[in-house]
Amino acid sequence: MTQQVKKMPTPGGIGPGQTATVSFPIGLTYERFYIEMNVDSTPRDVPVANWGDYVGEIRLLVDGEVTYQIDAKDLVSLNKFYDQPMIAGTLPIFLSRPWMRTMDGEDQTAYGTGPNPNGGASVSTFTMELELKTGKQFNSVQVYAKQSPSKPWGTHLRMRRYTHPQALVGNAEISDIPRSAYHMLGLHVNTDAIERAEVLVNDNKVVDYGKSVRRTHNRIAGRMEQTGFTHIDFVAENRAVEAMPMNVADFRLKLGFTATGNYTIYAESIAR
């Protein structure tokens, strides 16, 4: 079967201050979404830099469980970090990762909604929620999906968000990121006011670098560091096999903050 790009059902609840929701057909594998949006009294496609003015959090839910959550403005930054092109009017969500080195590495994080090999459905419902901002005019909101042949639900991309309050300038030790049988792809903190970053796993230091080395390391791998973000990429060489195992006794993130604030940490992972 050739991969397809198809228009999905029109979202319900389109309006300022509402949560637009679209339910996706079950059966095929979802590789990517394209959110297409036209806005304002003088109609225009949403400029790349302005998605956060119109859309707040974007969520994907599988059987009612949130598997992916990110603010639209931060999704733009993450797409740019992975050096993916952005065009006015369309915001892509990458479930599979075309920048990985092998087909298995690219495809394993896609969302399979096909039947189980032993019979029965692997997924009952798959939906997207878009929090639309108040005081805005939405002329049209459509979602398109890039799909590939059917596979059952299994290994998939997860995007979770955590909040970190930083009351003082200086070092913070973050040890409450959940540990279980999944693999971490990367951590993205929505501030660039971080000098040194360390990651310790079971008391072994696996990451220890300052801002200059961190940015150089990411840039050599083809990543584009984003203003307002600190990126800790565990698969910067685009080899999925190097993702960080999280079924460990201890996982600690040590960050040297040069400013205070309430920050968001996005955790990208391969989960089952």
PDB file of N, CA, C and O in Angstrom, residues 168-230:
ATOM      1  N   LEU A 168      15.071  30.098  42.609  1.00  0.00           N
ATOM      2  CA  LEU A 168      16.363  30.727  42.831  1.00  0.00           C
ATOM      3  C   LEU A 168      17.270  30.493  41.635  1.00  0.00           C
ATOM      4  O   LEU A 168      17.177  29.453  40.955  1.00  0.00           O
ATOM      5  N   VAL A 169      18.160  31.437  41.391  1.00  0.00           N
ATOM      6  CA  VAL A 169      19.207  31.208  40.396  1.00  0.00           C
ATOM      7  C   VAL A 169      20.190  30.187  40.962  1.00  0.00           C
ATOM      8  O   VAL A 169      20.569  30.259  42.136  1.00  0.00           O
ATOM      9  N   GLY A 170      20.573  29.226  40.143  1.00  0.00           N
ATOM     10  CA  GLY A 170      21.508  28.200  40.596  1.00  0.00           C
ATOM     11  C   GLY A 170      21.088  26.816  40.143  1.00  0.00           C
ATOM     12  O   GLY A 170      20.256  26.664  39.249  1.00  0.00           O
ATOM     13  N   ASN A 171      21.663  25.817  40.780  1.00  0.00           N
ATOM     14  CA  ASN A 171      21.460  24.431  40.365  1.00  0.00           C
ATOM     15  C   ASN A 171      20.144  23.873  40.885  1.00  0.00           C
ATOM     16  O   ASN A 171      19.718  24.167  42.008  1.00  0.00           O
ATOM     17  N   ALA A 172      19.506  23.076  40.057  1.00  0.00           N
ATOM     18  CA  ALA A 172      18.302  22.335  40.448  1.00  0.00           C
ATOM     19  C   ALA A 172      18.502  20.874  40.130  1.00  0.00           C
ATOM     20  O   ALA A 172      19.092  20.513  39.097  1.00  0.00           O
ATOM     21  N   GLU A 173      18.042  20.018  41.017  1.00  0.00           N
ATOM     22  CA  GLU A 173      18.097  18.571  40.800  1.00  0.00           C
ATOM     23  C   GLU A 173      16.667  18.070  40.651  1.00  0.00           C
ATOM     24  O   GLU A 173      15.852  18.205  41.561  1.00  0.00           O
ATOM     25  N   ILE A 174      16.351  17.515  39.494  1.00  0.00           N
ATOM     26  CA  ILE A 174      14.992  17.068  39.168  1.00  0.00           C
ATOM     27  C   ILE A 174      15.013  15.545  39.105  1.00  0.00           C
ATOM     28  O   ILE A 174      15.680  14.952  38.250  1.00  0.00           O
ATOM     29  N   SER A 175      14.299  14.911  40.022  1.00  0.00           N
ATOM     30  CA  SER A 175      14.354  13.452  40.128  1.00  0.00           C
ATOM     31  C   SER A 175      12.981  12.804  40.033  1.00  0.00           C
ATOM     32  O   SER A 175      12.835  11.610  40.298  1.00  0.00           O
ATOM     33  N   ASP A 176      11.953  13.583  39.635  1.00  0.00           N
ATOM     34  CA  ASP A 176      10.588  13.053  39.650  1.00  0.00           C
ATOM     35  C   ASP A 176      10.059  12.713  38.260  1.00  0.00           C
ATOM     36  O   ASP A 176       8.861  12.475  38.100  1.00  0.00           O
ATOM     37  N   ILE A 177      10.919  12.687  37.244  1.00  0.00           N
ATOM     38  CA  ILE A 177      10.474  12.202  35.944  1.00  0.00           C
ATOM     39  C   ILE A 177      10.240  10.699  36.066  1.00  0.00           C
ATOM     40  O   ILE A 177      11.119   9.970  36.535  1.00  0.00           O
ATOM     41  N   PRO A 178       9.055  10.209  35.684  1.00  0.00           N
ATOM     42  CA  PRO A 178       8.719   8.802  35.933  1.00  0.00           C
ATOM     43  C   PRO A 178       9.721   7.834  35.317  1.00  0.00           C
ATOM     44  O   PRO A 178      10.272   8.066  34.233  1.00  0.00           O
ATOM     45  N   ARG A 179       9.952   6.736  36.032  1.00  0.00           N
ATOM     46  CA  ARG A 179      10.841   5.671  35.580  1.00  0.00           C
ATOM     47  C   ARG A 179      10.015   4.391  35.415  1.00  0.00           C
ATOM     48  O   ARG A 179       9.331   3.964  36.341  1.00  0.00           O
ATOM     49  N   SER A 180      10.089   3.795  34.253  1.00  0.00           N
ATOM     50  CA  SER A 180       9.415   2.522  33.988  1.00  0.00           C
ATOM     51  C   SER A 180       9.952   1.990  32.666  1.00  0.00           C
ATOM     52  O   SER A 180      10.964   2.483  32.157  1.00  0.00           O
ATOM     53  N   ALA A 181       9.283   1.003  32.098  1.00  0.00           N
ATOM     54  CA  ALA A 181       9.794   0.306  30.912  1.00  0.00           C
ATOM     55  C   ALA A 181       9.488   1.097  29.637  1.00  0.00           C
ATOM     56  O   ALA A 181       8.627   0.722  28.839  1.00  0.00           O
ATOM     57  N   TYR A 182      10.201   2.217  29.479  1.00  0.00           N
ATOM     58  CA  TYR A 182      10.133   2.977  28.226  1.00  0.00           C
ATOM     59  C   TYR A 182      11.519   3.564  27.975  1.00  0.00           C
ATOM     60  O   TYR A 182      12.436   3.425  28.803  1.00  0.00           O
ATOM     61  N   HIS A 183      11.702   4.226  26.827  1.00  0.00           N
ATOM     62  CA  HIS A 183      13.000   4.787  26.466  1.00  0.00           C
ATOM     63  C   HIS A 183      12.848   6.276  26.146  1.00  0.00           C
ATOM     64  O   HIS A 183      11.974   6.656  25.366  1.00  0.00           O
ATOM     65  N   MET A 184      13.714   7.093  26.750  1.00  0.00           N
ATOM     66  CA  MET A 184      13.657   8.536  26.566  1.00  0.00           C
ATOM     67  C   MET A 184      14.433   8.939  25.317  1.00  0.00           C
ATOM     68  O   MET A 184      15.588   8.541  25.123  1.00  0.00           O
ATOM     69  N   LEU A 185      13.792   9.732  24.468  1.00  0.00           N
ATOM     70  CA  LEU A 185      14.442  10.261  23.274  1.00  0.00           C
ATOM     71  C   LEU A 185      15.097  11.611  23.546  1.00  0.00           C
ATOM     72  O   LEU A 185      16.209  11.883  23.073  1.00  0.00           O
ATOM     73  N   GLY A 186      14.414  12.466  24.277  1.00  0.00           N
ATOM     74  CA  GLY A 186      14.965  13.776  24.545  1.00  0.00           C
ATOM     75  C   GLY A 186      14.148  14.535  25.561  1.00  0.00           C
ATOM     76  O   GLY A 186      12.966  14.228  25.793  1.00  0.00           O
ATOM     77  N   LEU A 187      14.775  15.521  26.178  1.00  0.00           N
ATOM     78  CA  LEU A 187      14.128  16.428  27.123  1.00  0.00           C
ATOM     79  C   LEU A 187      14.311  17.849  26.611  1.00  0.00           C
ATOM     80  O   LEU A 187      15.414  18.235  26.211  1.00  0.00           O
ATOM     81  N   HIS A 188      13.233  18.618  26.641  1.00  0.00           N
ATOM     82  CA  HIS A 188      13.248  19.970  26.092  1.00  0.00           C
ATOM     83  C   HIS A 188      12.650  20.915  27.137  1.00  0.00           C
ATOM     84  O   HIS A 188      11.470  20.789  27.480  1.00  0.00           O
ATOM     85  N   VAL A 189      13.472  21.829  27.651  1.00  0.00           N
ATOM     86  CA  VAL A 189      13.046  22.765  28.688  1.00  0.00           C
ATOM     87  C   VAL A 189      12.810  24.120  28.029  1.00  0.00           C
ATOM     88  O   VAL A 189      13.665  24.603  27.280  1.00  0.00           O
ATOM     89  N   ASN A 190      11.654  24.749  28.306  1.00  0.00           N
ATOM     90  CA  ASN A 190      11.295  25.968  27.578  1.00  0.00           C
ATOM     91  C   ASN A 190      11.950  27.220  28.164  1.00  0.00           C
ATOM     92  O   ASN A 190      11.303  28.231  28.437  1.00  0.00           O
ATOM     93  N   THR A 191      13.275  27.140  28.322  1.00  0.00           N
ATOM     94  CA  THR A 191      14.105  28.294  28.651  1.00  0.00           C
ATOM     95  C   THR A 191      15.521  28.007  28.178  1.00  0.00           C
ATOM     96  O   THR A 191      15.983  26.858  28.240  1.00  0.00           O
ATOM     97  N   ASP A 192      16.210  29.044  27.695  1.00  0.00           N
ATOM     98  CA  ASP A 192      17.627  28.879  27.378  1.00  0.00           C
ATOM     99  C   ASP A 192      18.512  29.461  28.474  1.00  0.00           C
ATOM    100  O   ASP A 192      19.726  29.591  28.303  1.00  0.00           O
ATOM    101  N   ALA A 193      17.895  29.789  29.628  1.00  0.00           N
ATOM    102  CA  ALA A 193      18.645  30.306  30.776  1.00  0.00           C
ATOM    103  C   ALA A 193      19.175  29.147  31.621  1.00  0.00           C
ATOM    104  O   ALA A 193      18.959  29.078  32.834  1.00  0.00           O
ATOM    105  N   ILE A 194      19.830  28.194  30.942  1.00  0.00           N
ATOM    106  CA  ILE A 194      20.438  27.044  31.601  1.00  0.00           C
ATOM    107  C   ILE A 194      21.865  26.933  31.073  1.00  0.00           C
ATOM    108  O   ILE A 194      22.074  26.826  29.859  1.00  0.00           O
ATOM    109  N   GLU A 195      22.830  26.985  31.962  1.00  0.00           N
ATOM    110  CA  GLU A 195      24.226  26.888  31.536  1.00  0.00           C
ATOM    111  C   GLU A 195      24.661  25.409  31.478  1.00  0.00           C
ATOM    112  O   GLU A 195      24.797  24.844  30.417  1.00  0.00           O
ATOM    113  N   ARG A 196      24.793  24.785  32.604  1.00  0.00           N
ATOM    114  CA  ARG A 196      25.294  23.403  32.617  1.00  0.00           C
ATOM    115  C   ARG A 196      24.127  22.428  32.781  1.00  0.00           C
ATOM    116  O   ARG A 196      23.169  22.689  33.497  1.00  0.00           O
ATOM    117  N   ALA A 197      24.228  21.295  32.103  1.00  0.00           N
ATOM    118  CA  ALA A 197      23.223  20.235  32.214  1.00  0.00           C
ATOM    119  C   ALA A 197      23.918  18.907  32.463  1.00  0.00           C
ATOM    120  O   ALA A 197      24.903  18.578  31.795  1.00  0.00           O
ATOM    121  N   GLU A 198      23.400  18.185  33.437  1.00  0.00           N
ATOM    122  CA  GLU A 198      23.913  16.851  33.750  1.00  0.00           C
ATOM    123  C   GLU A 198      22.747  15.878  33.842  1.00  0.00           C
ATOM    124  O   GLU A 198      21.645  16.234  34.255  1.00  0.00           O
ATOM    125  N   VAL A 199      22.992  14.640  33.448  1.00  0.00           N
ATOM    126  CA  VAL A 199      22.027  13.557  33.613  1.00  0.00           C
ATOM    127  C   VAL A 199      22.747  12.408  34.294  1.00  0.00           C
ATOM    128  O   VAL A 199      23.809  11.965  33.828  1.00  0.00           O
ATOM    129  N   LEU A 200      22.177  11.942  35.401  1.00  0.00           N
ATOM    130  CA  LEU A 200      22.740  10.807  36.139  1.00  0.00           C
ATOM    131  C   LEU A 200      21.741   9.663  36.148  1.00  0.00           C
ATOM    132  O   LEU A 200      20.550   9.863  36.436  1.00  0.00           O
ATOM    133  N   VAL A 201      22.215   8.469  35.831  1.00  0.00           N
ATOM    134  CA  VAL A 201      21.400   7.260  35.832  1.00  0.00           C
ATOM    135  C   VAL A 201      22.063   6.254  36.759  1.00  0.00           C
ATOM    136  O   VAL A 201      23.211   5.847  36.528  1.00  0.00           O
ATOM    137  N   ASN A 202      21.348   5.872  37.824  1.00  0.00           N
ATOM    138  CA  ASN A 202      21.898   4.943  38.820  1.00  0.00           C
ATOM    139  C   ASN A 202      23.282   5.395  39.286  1.00  0.00           C
ATOM    140  O   ASN A 202      24.239   4.602  39.369  1.00  0.00           O
ATOM    141  N   ASP A 203      23.401   6.715  39.555  1.00  0.00           N
ATOM    142  CA  ASP A 203      24.626   7.355  40.043  1.00  0.00           C
ATOM    143  C   ASP A 203      25.751   7.411  39.012  1.00  0.00           C
ATOM    144  O   ASP A 203      26.878   7.806  39.348  1.00  0.00           O
ATOM    145  N   ASN A 204      25.476   7.025  37.769  1.00  0.00           N
ATOM    146  CA  ASN A 204      26.459   7.149  36.693  1.00  0.00           C
ATOM    147  C   ASN A 204      26.125   8.375  35.856  1.00  0.00           C
ATOM    148  O   ASN A 204      24.994   8.531  35.387  1.00  0.00           O
ATOM    149  N   LYS A 205      27.108   9.236  35.667  1.00  0.00           N
ATOM    150  CA  LYS A 205      26.904  10.454  34.884  1.00  0.00           C
ATOM    151  C   LYS A 205      26.980  10.102  33.400  1.00  0.00           C
ATOM    152  O   LYS A 205      28.007   9.641  32.903  1.00  0.00           O
ATOM    153  N   VAL A 206      25.871  10.334  32.667  1.00  0.00           N
ATOM    154  CA  VAL A 206      25.828  10.004  31.235  1.00  0.00           C
ATOM    155  C   VAL A 206      25.829  11.252  30.364  1.00  0.00           C
ATOM    156  O   VAL A 206      26.128  11.174  29.169  1.00  0.00           O
ATOM    157  N   VAL A 207      25.494  12.399  30.950  1.00  0.00           N
ATOM    158  CA  VAL A 207      25.553  13.688  30.251  1.00  0.00           C
ATOM    159  C   VAL A 207      26.139  14.706  31.216  1.00  0.00           C
ATOM    160  O   VAL A 207      25.752  14.765  32.382  1.00  0.00           O
ATOM    161  N   ASP A 208      27.081  15.508  30.690  1.00  0.00           N
ATOM    162  CA  ASP A 208      27.669  16.570  31.502  1.00  0.00           C
ATOM    163  C   ASP A 208      28.306  17.566  30.545  1.00  0.00           C
ATOM    164  O   ASP A 208      29.422  17.374  30.075  1.00  0.00           O
ATOM    165  N   TYR A 209      27.551  18.646  30.228  1.00  0.00           N
ATOM    166  CA  TYR A 209      28.100  19.634  29.315  1.00  0.00           C
ATOM    167  C   TYR A 209      27.488  21.010  29.585  1.00  0.00           C
ATOM    168  O   TYR A 209      26.418  21.143  30.153  1.00  0.00           O
ATOM    169  N   GLY A 210      28.238  22.036  29.173  1.00  0.00           N
ATOM    170  CA  GLY A 210      27.753  23.400  29.236  1.00  0.00           C
ATOM    171  C   GLY A 210      27.042  23.788  27.955  1.00  0.00           C
ATOM    172  O   GLY A 210      26.933  23.001  27.009  1.00  0.00           O
ATOM    173  N   LYS A 211      26.577  25.038  27.901  1.00  0.00           N
ATOM    174  CA  LYS A 211      25.736  25.489  26.794  1.00  0.00           C
ATOM    175  C   LYS A 211      26.462  25.416  25.455  1.00  0.00           C
ATOM    176  O   LYS A 211      25.891  24.964  24.453  1.00  0.00           O
ATOM    177  N   SER A 212      27.713  25.833  25.402  1.00  0.00           N
ATOM    178  CA  SER A 212      28.432  25.862  24.131  1.00  0.00           C
ATOM    179  C   SER A 212      28.621  24.461  23.559  1.00  0.00           C
ATOM    180  O   SER A 212      28.355  24.210  22.375  1.00  0.00           O
ATOM    181  N   VAL A 213      29.089  23.526  24.396  1.00  0.00           N
ATOM    182  CA  VAL A 213      29.286  22.151  23.932  1.00  0.00           C
ATOM    183  C   VAL A 213      27.952  21.508  23.584  1.00  0.00           C
ATOM    184  O   VAL A 213      27.836  20.793  22.583  1.00  0.00           O
ATOM    185  N   ARG A 214      26.919  21.771  24.397  1.00  0.00           N
ATOM    186  CA  ARG A 214      25.600  21.197  24.126  1.00  0.00           C
ATOM    187  C   ARG A 214      25.094  21.639  22.759  1.00  0.00           C
ATOM    188  O   ARG A 214      24.613  20.827  21.950  1.00  0.00           O
ATOM    189  N   ARG A 215      25.199  22.925  22.471  1.00  0.00           N
ATOM    190  CA  ARG A 215      24.725  23.428  21.185  1.00  0.00           C
ATOM    191  C   ARG A 215      25.576  22.912  20.029  1.00  0.00           C
ATOM    192  O   ARG A 215      25.051  22.607  18.950  1.00  0.00           O
ATOM    193  N   THR A 216      26.865  22.811  20.234  1.00  0.00           N
ATOM    194  CA  THR A 216      27.737  22.281  19.181  1.00  0.00           C
ATOM    195  C   THR A 216      27.414  20.827  18.898  1.00  0.00           C
ATOM    196  O   THR A 216      27.311  20.404  17.733  1.00  0.00           O
ATOM    197  N   HIS A 217      27.244  20.035  19.957  1.00  0.00           N
ATOM    198  CA  HIS A 217      26.906  18.615  19.818  1.00  0.00           C
ATOM    199  C   HIS A 217      25.602  18.442  19.039  1.00  0.00           C
ATOM    200  O   HIS A 217      25.523  17.624  18.111  1.00  0.00           O
ATOM    201  N   ASN A 218      24.607  19.219  19.385  1.00  0.00           N
ATOM    202  CA  ASN A 218      23.319  19.126  18.686  1.00  0.00           C
ATOM    203  C   ASN A 218      23.435  19.597  17.238  1.00  0.00           C
ATOM    204  O   ASN A 218      22.853  18.990  16.334  1.00  0.00           O
ATOM    205  N   ARG A 219      24.196  20.670  17.009  1.00  0.00           N
ATOM    206  CA  ARG A 219      24.289  21.204  15.646  1.00  0.00           C
ATOM    207  C   ARG A 219      25.006  20.245  14.718  1.00  0.00           C
ATOM    208  O   ARG A 219      24.629  20.097  13.545  1.00  0.00           O
ATOM    209  N   ILE A 220      26.053  19.573  15.201  1.00  0.00           N
ATOM    210  CA  ILE A 220      26.756  18.589  14.375  1.00  0.00           C
ATOM    211  C   ILE A 220      25.807  17.494  13.921  1.00  0.00           C
ATOM    212  O   ILE A 220      25.914  16.968  12.813  1.00  0.00           O
ATOM    213  N   ALA A 221      24.842  17.168  14.764  1.00  0.00           N
ATOM    214  CA  ALA A 221      23.862  16.122  14.443  1.00  0.00           C
ATOM    215  C   ALA A 221      22.723  16.638  13.573  1.00  0.00           C
ATOM    216  O   ALA A 221      21.792  15.896  13.280  1.00  0.00           O
ATOM    217  N   GLY A 222      22.778  17.909  13.162  1.00  0.00           N
ATOM    218  CA  GLY A 222      21.733  18.445  12.309  1.00  0.00           C
ATOM    219  C   GLY A 222      20.584  19.092  13.047  1.00  0.00           C
ATOM    220  O   GLY A 222      19.579  19.455  12.431  1.00  0.00           O
ATOM    221  N   ARG A 223      20.722  19.243  14.365  1.00  0.00           N
ATOM    222  CA  ARG A 223      19.684  19.911  15.143  1.00  0.00           C
ATOM    223  C   ARG A 223      19.899  21.433  15.081  1.00  0.00           C
ATOM    224  O   ARG A 223      21.019  21.908  14.959  1.00  0.00           O
ATOM    225  N   MET A 224      18.794  22.159  15.197  1.00  0.00           N
ATOM    226  CA  MET A 224      18.837  23.616  15.142  1.00  0.00           C
ATOM    227  C   MET A 224      18.363  24.157  16.490  1.00  0.00           C
ATOM    228  O   MET A 224      17.158  24.225  16.756  1.00  0.00           O
ATOM    229  N   GLU A 225      19.305  24.490  17.376  1.00  0.00           N
ATOM    230  CA  GLU A 225      18.951  24.996  18.697  1.00  0.00           C
ATOM    231  C   GLU A 225      18.006  26.184  18.585  1.00  0.00           C
ATOM    232  O   GLU A 225      18.195  27.072  17.751  1.00  0.00           O
ATOM    233  N   GLN A 226      16.985  26.192  19.440  1.00  0.00           N
ATOM    234  CA  GLN A 226      15.951  27.219  19.390  1.00  0.00           C
ATOM    235  C   GLN A 226      16.079  28.213  20.540  1.00  0.00           C
ATOM    236  O   GLN A 226      16.298  27.810  21.695  1.00  0.00           O
ATOM    237  N   THR A 227      15.951  29.488  20.220  1.00  0.00           N
ATOM    238  CA  THR A 227      15.921  30.513  21.251  1.00  0.00           C
ATOM    239  C   THR A 227      14.776  30.213  22.223  1.00  0.00           C
ATOM    240  O   THR A 227      13.666  29.888  21.815  1.00  0.00           O
ATOM    241  N   GLY A 228      15.077  30.294  23.511  1.00  0.00           N
ATOM    242  CA  GLY A 228      14.047  30.032  24.512  1.00  0.00           C
ATOM    243  C   GLY A 228      13.917  28.572  24.891  1.00  0.00           C
ATOM    244  O   GLY A 228      12.975  28.215  25.604  1.00  0.00           O
ATOM    245  N   PHE A 229      14.863  27.722  24.464  1.00  0.00           N
ATOM    246  CA  PHE A 229      14.812  26.302  24.802  1.00  0.00           C
ATOM    247  C   PHE A 229      16.195  25.777  25.159  1.00  0.00           C
ATOM    248  O   PHE A 229      17.222  26.272  24.651  1.00  0.00           O
ATOM    249  N   THR A 230      16.208  24.771  26.020  1.00  0.00           N
ATOM    250  CA  THR A 230      17.389  23.944  26.270  1.00  0.00           C
ATOM    251  C   THR A 230      17.024  22.522  25.876  1.00  0.00           C
ATOM    252  O   THR A 230      16.042  21.967  26.383  1.00  0.00           O
TER     253      THR A 230
END
